Coordinates of C-alpha atoms in Angstrom, one line a residue:
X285 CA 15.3 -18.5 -2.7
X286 CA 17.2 -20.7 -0.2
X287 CA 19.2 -22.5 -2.8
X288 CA 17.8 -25.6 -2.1
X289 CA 15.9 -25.7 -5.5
X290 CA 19.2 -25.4 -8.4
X291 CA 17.1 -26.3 -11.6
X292 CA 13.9 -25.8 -12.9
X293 CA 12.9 -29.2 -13.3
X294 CA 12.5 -30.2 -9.8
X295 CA 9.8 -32.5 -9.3
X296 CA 8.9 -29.6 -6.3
X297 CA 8.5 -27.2 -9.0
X298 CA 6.8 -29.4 -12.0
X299 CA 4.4 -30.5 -9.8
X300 CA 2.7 -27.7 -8.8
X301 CA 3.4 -26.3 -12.9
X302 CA 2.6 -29.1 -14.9
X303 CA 2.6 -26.9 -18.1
X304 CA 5.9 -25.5 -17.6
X305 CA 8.2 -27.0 -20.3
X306 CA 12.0 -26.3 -20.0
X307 CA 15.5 -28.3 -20.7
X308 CA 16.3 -30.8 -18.6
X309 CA 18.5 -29.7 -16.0
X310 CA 18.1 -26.1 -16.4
X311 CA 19.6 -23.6 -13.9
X312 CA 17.8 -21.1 -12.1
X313 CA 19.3 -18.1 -11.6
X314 CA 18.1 -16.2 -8.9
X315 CA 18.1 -11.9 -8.6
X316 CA 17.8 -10.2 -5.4
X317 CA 18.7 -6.7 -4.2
X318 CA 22.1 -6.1 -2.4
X319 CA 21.7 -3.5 -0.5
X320 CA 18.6 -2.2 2.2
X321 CA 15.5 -2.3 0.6
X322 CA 11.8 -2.5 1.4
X323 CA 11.1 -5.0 -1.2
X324 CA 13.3 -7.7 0.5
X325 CA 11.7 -6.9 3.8
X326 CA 8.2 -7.7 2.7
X327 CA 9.5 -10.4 0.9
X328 CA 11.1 -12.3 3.3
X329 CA 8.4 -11.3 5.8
X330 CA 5.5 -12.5 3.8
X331 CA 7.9 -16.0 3.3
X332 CA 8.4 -16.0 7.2
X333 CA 5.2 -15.7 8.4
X334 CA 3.4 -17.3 5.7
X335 CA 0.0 -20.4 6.4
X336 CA -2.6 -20.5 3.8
X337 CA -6.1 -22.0 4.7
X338 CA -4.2 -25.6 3.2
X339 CA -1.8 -25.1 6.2
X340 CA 1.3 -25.2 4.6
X341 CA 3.6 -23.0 6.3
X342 CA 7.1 -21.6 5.2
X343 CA 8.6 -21.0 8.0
X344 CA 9.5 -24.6 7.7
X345 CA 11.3 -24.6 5.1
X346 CA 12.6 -20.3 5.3
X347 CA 15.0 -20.2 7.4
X348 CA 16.9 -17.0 6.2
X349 CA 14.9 -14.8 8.4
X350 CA 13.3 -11.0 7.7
X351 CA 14.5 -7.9 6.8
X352 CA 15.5 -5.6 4.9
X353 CA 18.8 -7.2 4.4
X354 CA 19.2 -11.3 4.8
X355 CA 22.1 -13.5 4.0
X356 CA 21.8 -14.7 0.5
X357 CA 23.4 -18.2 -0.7
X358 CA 26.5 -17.1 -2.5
X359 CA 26.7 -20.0 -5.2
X360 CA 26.8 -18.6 -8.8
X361 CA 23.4 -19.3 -9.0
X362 CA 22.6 -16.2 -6.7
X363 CA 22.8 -12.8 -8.2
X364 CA 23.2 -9.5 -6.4
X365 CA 21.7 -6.7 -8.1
X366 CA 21.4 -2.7 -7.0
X367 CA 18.0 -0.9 -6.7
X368 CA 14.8 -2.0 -8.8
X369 CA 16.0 -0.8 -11.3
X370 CA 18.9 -3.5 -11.4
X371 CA 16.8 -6.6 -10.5
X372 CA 14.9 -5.8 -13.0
X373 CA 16.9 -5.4 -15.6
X374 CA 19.2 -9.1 -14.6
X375 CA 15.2 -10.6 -15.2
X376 CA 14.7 -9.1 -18.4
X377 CA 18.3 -9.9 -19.4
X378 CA 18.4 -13.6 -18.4
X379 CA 16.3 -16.6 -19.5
X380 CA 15.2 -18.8 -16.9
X381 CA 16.1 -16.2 -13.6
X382 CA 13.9 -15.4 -11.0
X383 CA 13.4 -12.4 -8.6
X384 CA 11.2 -10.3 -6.4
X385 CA 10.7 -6.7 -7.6
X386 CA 7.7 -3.8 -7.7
X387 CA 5.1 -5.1 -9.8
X388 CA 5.0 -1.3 -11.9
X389 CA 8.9 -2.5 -12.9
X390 CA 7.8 -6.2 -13.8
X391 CA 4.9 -4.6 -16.1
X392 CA 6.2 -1.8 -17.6
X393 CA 9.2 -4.6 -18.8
X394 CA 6.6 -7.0 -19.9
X395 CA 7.8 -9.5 -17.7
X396 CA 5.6 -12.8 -16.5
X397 CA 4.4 -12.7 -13.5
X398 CA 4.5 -15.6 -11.0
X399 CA 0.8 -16.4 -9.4
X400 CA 0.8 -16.6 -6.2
X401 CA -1.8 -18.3 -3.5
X402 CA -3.3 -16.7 -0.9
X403 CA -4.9 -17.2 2.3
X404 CA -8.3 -18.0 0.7
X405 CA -6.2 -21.0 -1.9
X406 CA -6.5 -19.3 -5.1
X407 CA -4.1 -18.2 -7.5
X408 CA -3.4 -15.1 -8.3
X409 CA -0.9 -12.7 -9.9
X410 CA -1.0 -9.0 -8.7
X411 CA -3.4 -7.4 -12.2
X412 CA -6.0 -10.6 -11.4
X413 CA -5.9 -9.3 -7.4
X414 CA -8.0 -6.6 -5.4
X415 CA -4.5 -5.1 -4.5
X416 CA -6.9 -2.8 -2.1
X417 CA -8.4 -5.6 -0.2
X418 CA -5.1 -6.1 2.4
X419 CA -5.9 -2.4 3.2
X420 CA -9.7 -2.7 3.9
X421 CA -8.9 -6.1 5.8
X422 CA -6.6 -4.6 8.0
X423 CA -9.2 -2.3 9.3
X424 CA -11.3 -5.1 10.7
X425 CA -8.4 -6.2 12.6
X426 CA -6.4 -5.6 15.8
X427 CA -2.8 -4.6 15.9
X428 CA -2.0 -7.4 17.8
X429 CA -3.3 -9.3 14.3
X430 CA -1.8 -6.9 11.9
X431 CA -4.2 -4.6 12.0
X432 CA -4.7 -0.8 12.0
X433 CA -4.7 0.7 15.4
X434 CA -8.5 2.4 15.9
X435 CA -6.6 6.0 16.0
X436 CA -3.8 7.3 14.2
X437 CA -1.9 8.4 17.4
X438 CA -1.4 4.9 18.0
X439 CA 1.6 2.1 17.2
X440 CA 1.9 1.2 13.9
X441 CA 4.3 -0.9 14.4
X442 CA 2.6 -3.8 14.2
X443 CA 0.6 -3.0 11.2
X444 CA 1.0 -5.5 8.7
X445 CA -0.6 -6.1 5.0
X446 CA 1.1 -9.5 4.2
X447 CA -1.3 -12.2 3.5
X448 CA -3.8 -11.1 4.2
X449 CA -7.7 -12.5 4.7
X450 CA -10.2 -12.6 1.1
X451 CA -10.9 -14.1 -1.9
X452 CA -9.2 -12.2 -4.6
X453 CA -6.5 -10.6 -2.2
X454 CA -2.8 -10.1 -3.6
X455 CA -0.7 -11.7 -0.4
X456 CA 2.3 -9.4 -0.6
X457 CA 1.4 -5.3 -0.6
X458 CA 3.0 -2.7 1.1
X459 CA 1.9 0.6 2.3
X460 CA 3.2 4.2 2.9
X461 CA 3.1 6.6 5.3
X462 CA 3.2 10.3 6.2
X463 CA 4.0 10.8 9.9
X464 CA 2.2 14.5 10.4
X465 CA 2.9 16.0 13.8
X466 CA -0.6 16.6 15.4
X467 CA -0.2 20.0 16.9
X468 CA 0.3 22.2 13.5
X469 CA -0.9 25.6 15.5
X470 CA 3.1 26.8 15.5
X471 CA 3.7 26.4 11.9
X472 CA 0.8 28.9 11.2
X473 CA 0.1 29.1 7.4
X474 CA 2.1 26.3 7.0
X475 CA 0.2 24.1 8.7
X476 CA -2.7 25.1 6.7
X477 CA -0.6 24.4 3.5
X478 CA 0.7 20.8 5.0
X479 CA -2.7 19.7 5.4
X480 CA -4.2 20.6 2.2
X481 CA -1.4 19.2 0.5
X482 CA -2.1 15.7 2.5
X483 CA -5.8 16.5 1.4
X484 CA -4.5 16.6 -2.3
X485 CA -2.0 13.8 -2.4
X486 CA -5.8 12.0 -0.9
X487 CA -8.0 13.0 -3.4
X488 CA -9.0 11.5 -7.2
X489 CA -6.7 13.5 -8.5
X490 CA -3.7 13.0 -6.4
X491 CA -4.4 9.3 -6.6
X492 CA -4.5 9.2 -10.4
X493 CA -0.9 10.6 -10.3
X494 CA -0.2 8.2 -8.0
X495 CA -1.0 5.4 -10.2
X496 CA 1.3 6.9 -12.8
X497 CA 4.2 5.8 -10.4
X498 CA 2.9 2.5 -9.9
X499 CA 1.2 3.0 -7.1
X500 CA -2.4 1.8 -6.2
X501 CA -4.7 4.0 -5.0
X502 CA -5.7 3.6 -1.4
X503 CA -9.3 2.1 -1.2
X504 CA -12.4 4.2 0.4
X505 CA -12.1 2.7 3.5
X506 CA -8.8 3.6 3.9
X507 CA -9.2 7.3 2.8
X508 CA -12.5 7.6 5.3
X509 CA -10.1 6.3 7.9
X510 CA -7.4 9.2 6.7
X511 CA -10.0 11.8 6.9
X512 CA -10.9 11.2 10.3
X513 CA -7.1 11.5 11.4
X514 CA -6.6 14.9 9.4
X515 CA -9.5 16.4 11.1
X516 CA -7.8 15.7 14.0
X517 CA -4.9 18.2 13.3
X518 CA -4.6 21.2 15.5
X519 CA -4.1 24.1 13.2
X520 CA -3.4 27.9 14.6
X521 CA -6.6 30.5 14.0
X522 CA -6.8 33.1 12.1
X523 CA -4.8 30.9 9.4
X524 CA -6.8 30.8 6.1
X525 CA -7.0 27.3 4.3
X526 CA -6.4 26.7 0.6
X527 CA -8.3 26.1 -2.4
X528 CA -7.5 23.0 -4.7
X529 CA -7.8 22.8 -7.9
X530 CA -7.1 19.5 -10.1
X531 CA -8.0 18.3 -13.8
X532 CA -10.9 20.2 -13.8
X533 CA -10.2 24.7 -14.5
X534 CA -11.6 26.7 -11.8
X535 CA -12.3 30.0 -13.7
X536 CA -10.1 32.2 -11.5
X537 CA -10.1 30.4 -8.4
X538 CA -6.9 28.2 -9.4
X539 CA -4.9 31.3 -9.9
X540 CA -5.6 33.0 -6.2
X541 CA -3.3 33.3 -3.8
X542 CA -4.4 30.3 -1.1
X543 CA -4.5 27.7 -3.6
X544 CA -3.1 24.3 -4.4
X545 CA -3.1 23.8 -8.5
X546 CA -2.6 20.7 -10.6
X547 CA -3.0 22.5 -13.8
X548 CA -1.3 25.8 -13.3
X549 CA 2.7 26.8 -13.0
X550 CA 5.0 28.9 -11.5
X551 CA 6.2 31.8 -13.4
X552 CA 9.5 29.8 -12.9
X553 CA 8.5 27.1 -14.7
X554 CA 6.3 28.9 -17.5
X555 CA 9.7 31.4 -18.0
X556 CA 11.9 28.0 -18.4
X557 CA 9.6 26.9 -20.9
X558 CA 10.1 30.0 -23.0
X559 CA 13.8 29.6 -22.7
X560 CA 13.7 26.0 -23.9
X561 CA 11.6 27.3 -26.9
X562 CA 13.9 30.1 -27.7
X563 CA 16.9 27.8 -27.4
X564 CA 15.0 25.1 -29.7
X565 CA 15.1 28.3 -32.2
X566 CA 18.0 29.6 -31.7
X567 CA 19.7 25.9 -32.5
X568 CA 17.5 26.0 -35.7
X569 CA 18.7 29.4 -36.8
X570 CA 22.8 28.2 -36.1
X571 CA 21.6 25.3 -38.2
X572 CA 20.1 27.2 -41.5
X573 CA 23.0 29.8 -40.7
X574 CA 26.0 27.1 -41.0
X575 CA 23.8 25.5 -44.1
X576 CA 23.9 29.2 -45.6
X577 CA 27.1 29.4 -44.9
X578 CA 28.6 26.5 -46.4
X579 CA 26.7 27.1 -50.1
X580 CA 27.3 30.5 -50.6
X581 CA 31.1 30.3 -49.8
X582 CA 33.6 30.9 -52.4
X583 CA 37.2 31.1 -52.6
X584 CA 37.0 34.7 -54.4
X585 CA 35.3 36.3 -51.5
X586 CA 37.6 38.9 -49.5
X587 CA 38.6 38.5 -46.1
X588 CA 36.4 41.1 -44.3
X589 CA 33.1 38.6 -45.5
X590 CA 34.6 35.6 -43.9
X591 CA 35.2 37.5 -41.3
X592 CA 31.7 38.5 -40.7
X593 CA 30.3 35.3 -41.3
X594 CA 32.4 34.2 -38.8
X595 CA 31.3 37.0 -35.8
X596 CA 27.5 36.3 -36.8
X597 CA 27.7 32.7 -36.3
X598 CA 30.0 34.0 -33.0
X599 CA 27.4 36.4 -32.0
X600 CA 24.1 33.6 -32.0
X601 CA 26.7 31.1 -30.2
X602 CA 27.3 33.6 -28.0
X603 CA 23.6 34.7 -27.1
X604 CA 22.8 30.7 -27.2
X605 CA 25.4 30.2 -24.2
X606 CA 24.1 33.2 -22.4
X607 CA 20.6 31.0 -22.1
X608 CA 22.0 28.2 -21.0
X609 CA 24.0 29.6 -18.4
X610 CA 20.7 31.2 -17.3
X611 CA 19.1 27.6 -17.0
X612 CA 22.2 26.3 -14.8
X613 CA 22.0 29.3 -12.4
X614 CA 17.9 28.7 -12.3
X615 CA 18.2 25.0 -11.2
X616 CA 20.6 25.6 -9.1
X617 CA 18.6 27.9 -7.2
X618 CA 14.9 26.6 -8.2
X619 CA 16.2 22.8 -6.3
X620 CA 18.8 24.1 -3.5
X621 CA 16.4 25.9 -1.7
X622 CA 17.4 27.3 2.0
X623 CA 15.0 25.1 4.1
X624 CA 12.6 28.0 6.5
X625 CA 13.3 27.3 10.3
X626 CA 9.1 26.9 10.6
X627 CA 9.2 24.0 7.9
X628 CA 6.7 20.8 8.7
X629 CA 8.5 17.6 10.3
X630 CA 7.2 15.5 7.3
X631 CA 8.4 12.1 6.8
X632 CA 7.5 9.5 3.9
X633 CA 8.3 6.1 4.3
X634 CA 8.2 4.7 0.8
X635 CA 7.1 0.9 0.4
X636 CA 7.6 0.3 3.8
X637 CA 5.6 -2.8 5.1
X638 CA 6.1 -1.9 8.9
X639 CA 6.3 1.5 10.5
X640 CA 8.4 2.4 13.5
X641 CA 4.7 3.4 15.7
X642 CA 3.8 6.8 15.8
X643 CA 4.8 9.0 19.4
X644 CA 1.5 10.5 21.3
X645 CA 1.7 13.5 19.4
X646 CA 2.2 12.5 16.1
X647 CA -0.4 10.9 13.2
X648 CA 0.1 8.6 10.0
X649 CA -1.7 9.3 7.2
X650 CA -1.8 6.2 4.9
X651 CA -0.9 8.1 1.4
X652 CA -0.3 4.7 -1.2
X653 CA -0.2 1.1 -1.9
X654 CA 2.8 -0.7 -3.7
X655 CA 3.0 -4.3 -4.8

């Protein structure tokens, strides 16, 4: 990643990969993101700060600094690529490249993963890794070492999950955040609905959604420590708190009026379903109607039947515009909502390795792990 490395058979690089077999004097082309991004912040970070138990230590030979943007070596070996999405995708695309992207990208692309070591000298590549065991480490820790504070109206700045301490721990994972204000009591119901949200996002069920994202799901430690920070939360009385229901039907219960559903939908989105379905039938029905059409045509026929066949085929076009115009105007208004002046101050910070600390009267609530 500095450049200083150009082809793949580098005695730095066949040494420690005995096994690896490739051209002699093979480039390496190297993909990293152009633009802000979380995954070159922990990246460079974890390069930065990095001293196994062996002692070797790359911020001897890293001198590019941390962040979420660096100065990359601009020699053709060096490719810029937007998002994920675009790393990804220059990988896939190119043999012999290099790169440093989510790990739910790499997999889903069937890409091979480089092992890495960690503190404890083994190597590892992020399916063979507890990716949960930075998480519970950090807990037995100080923030002064990386640690979580002991309360979650503390600083997180310092909180760190890079390389860290265990046998089978994966040294690069980054965690994300909701910052909750403590005080809910002025947001009344909504406070109420804020929390049990965060209780859902929490729970088996939110986590297992979670996962489908590439996420990892936050170990027990970690969701102990969350609970005792949502009990915290100052909600107004009198407020009435809501019901969750997830995989599992709760005979009437998911269908009341405080309640938080995984299996249920809106009327909004059970009456765009029927629309889809009608239009799925109506396009069938233009179908077998041109088809009709087409046979039973015949030059002899007088003008008045072309005519007709022409406004009933008209008439079903028309009908099947009428339904889509009625999806446009429903998006438009189901995902440009007017935001209510007594809406939560809720912030997610996605992938990010280091938070900005938390004021006195604010919380974090650690929601999900990404590699």
């Amino acid at each position: 990643f500095n450049g200083n490395y150009t082809t793949w058979d580098n005695p730095a690089i066949t040494t420690l990969n005995p096994s690896l077999t490739v051209p002699a004097g093979t480039p390496i082309k190297v993909f990293h993101r152009i633009k802000g991004s979380s995954s070159t912040s922990g990246v460079t970070q974890y390069l930065e700060q990095r001293t196994s138990a062996a002692g070797d230590s790359c911020p001897q030979l890293w001198s590019r600094g941390s962040g979420s943007k660096i100065n990359w070596p601009t020699t053709s070996g060096f490719q810029p690529r937007s998002g994920s999405g675009g790393v990804s995708s220059g990988i896939s695309s190119t043999d012999y490249s290099i790169g440093y992207i989510d790990s739910g990208f790499g997999h889903r692309l069937g890409l091979q993963e480089i092992k890495l070591k960690n503190r404890a000298g083994r190597f590892l590549d992020s399916k063979e890794a507890d990716l949960g065991a930075a998480a519970t480490a950090a807990l037995s820790q100080t923030p002064a070492q990386g640690g979580l504070p002991s309360i979650a109206t503390q600083s997180f700045a310092q909180v760190s999950l890079l390389d860290k301490e265990g046998t089978n721990t994966w040294p690069i994972i980054l965690m994300s955040y909701m910052y909750v204000e403590q005080n809910l009591t002025l947001k009344e119901q909504n406070g109420q609905l804020l929390k049990s949200f965060i209780e859902f996002v929490l729970s088996d069920d939110g986590q297992t959604i979670a996962e489908e994202f590439s996420f990892v799901r936050v170990p027990a430690s970690i969701i102990a420590y969350n609970n005792v920070t949502l009990n915290s939360l100052a909600l107004a009385s009198g407020t009435t708190s809501y019901f969750i229901e997830g995989s599992s039907t709760q005979m009437g219960l998911g269908a009341q009026e405080f309640a938080i559903s995984e299996k249920r939908q809106s009327f909004a989105d059970y009456d765009r379903g029927l629309i889809y379905t009608q239009l799925t039938a109506l396009t069938t029905r233009v179908a077998a109607t041109e088809a009709a059409s087409s046979q039973s045509c015949s030059c002899k026929e007088d003008d008045d039947s072309d005519v007709k066949g022409v406004a009933n085929v008209g008439a079903v076009f028309g009908v099947l515009a009428f339904i889509i115009s009625i999806i446009v105007a429903i998006k438009v208004f189901c995902f440009m909502p007017a935001a209510p002046a007594s809406a939560p101050k809720i912030v997610e910070r996605e992938n990010s390795s280091v938070s900005m600390g938390a004021t006195p009267s604010q919380v974090e609530i650690k929601a999900s792990q990404k590699v």
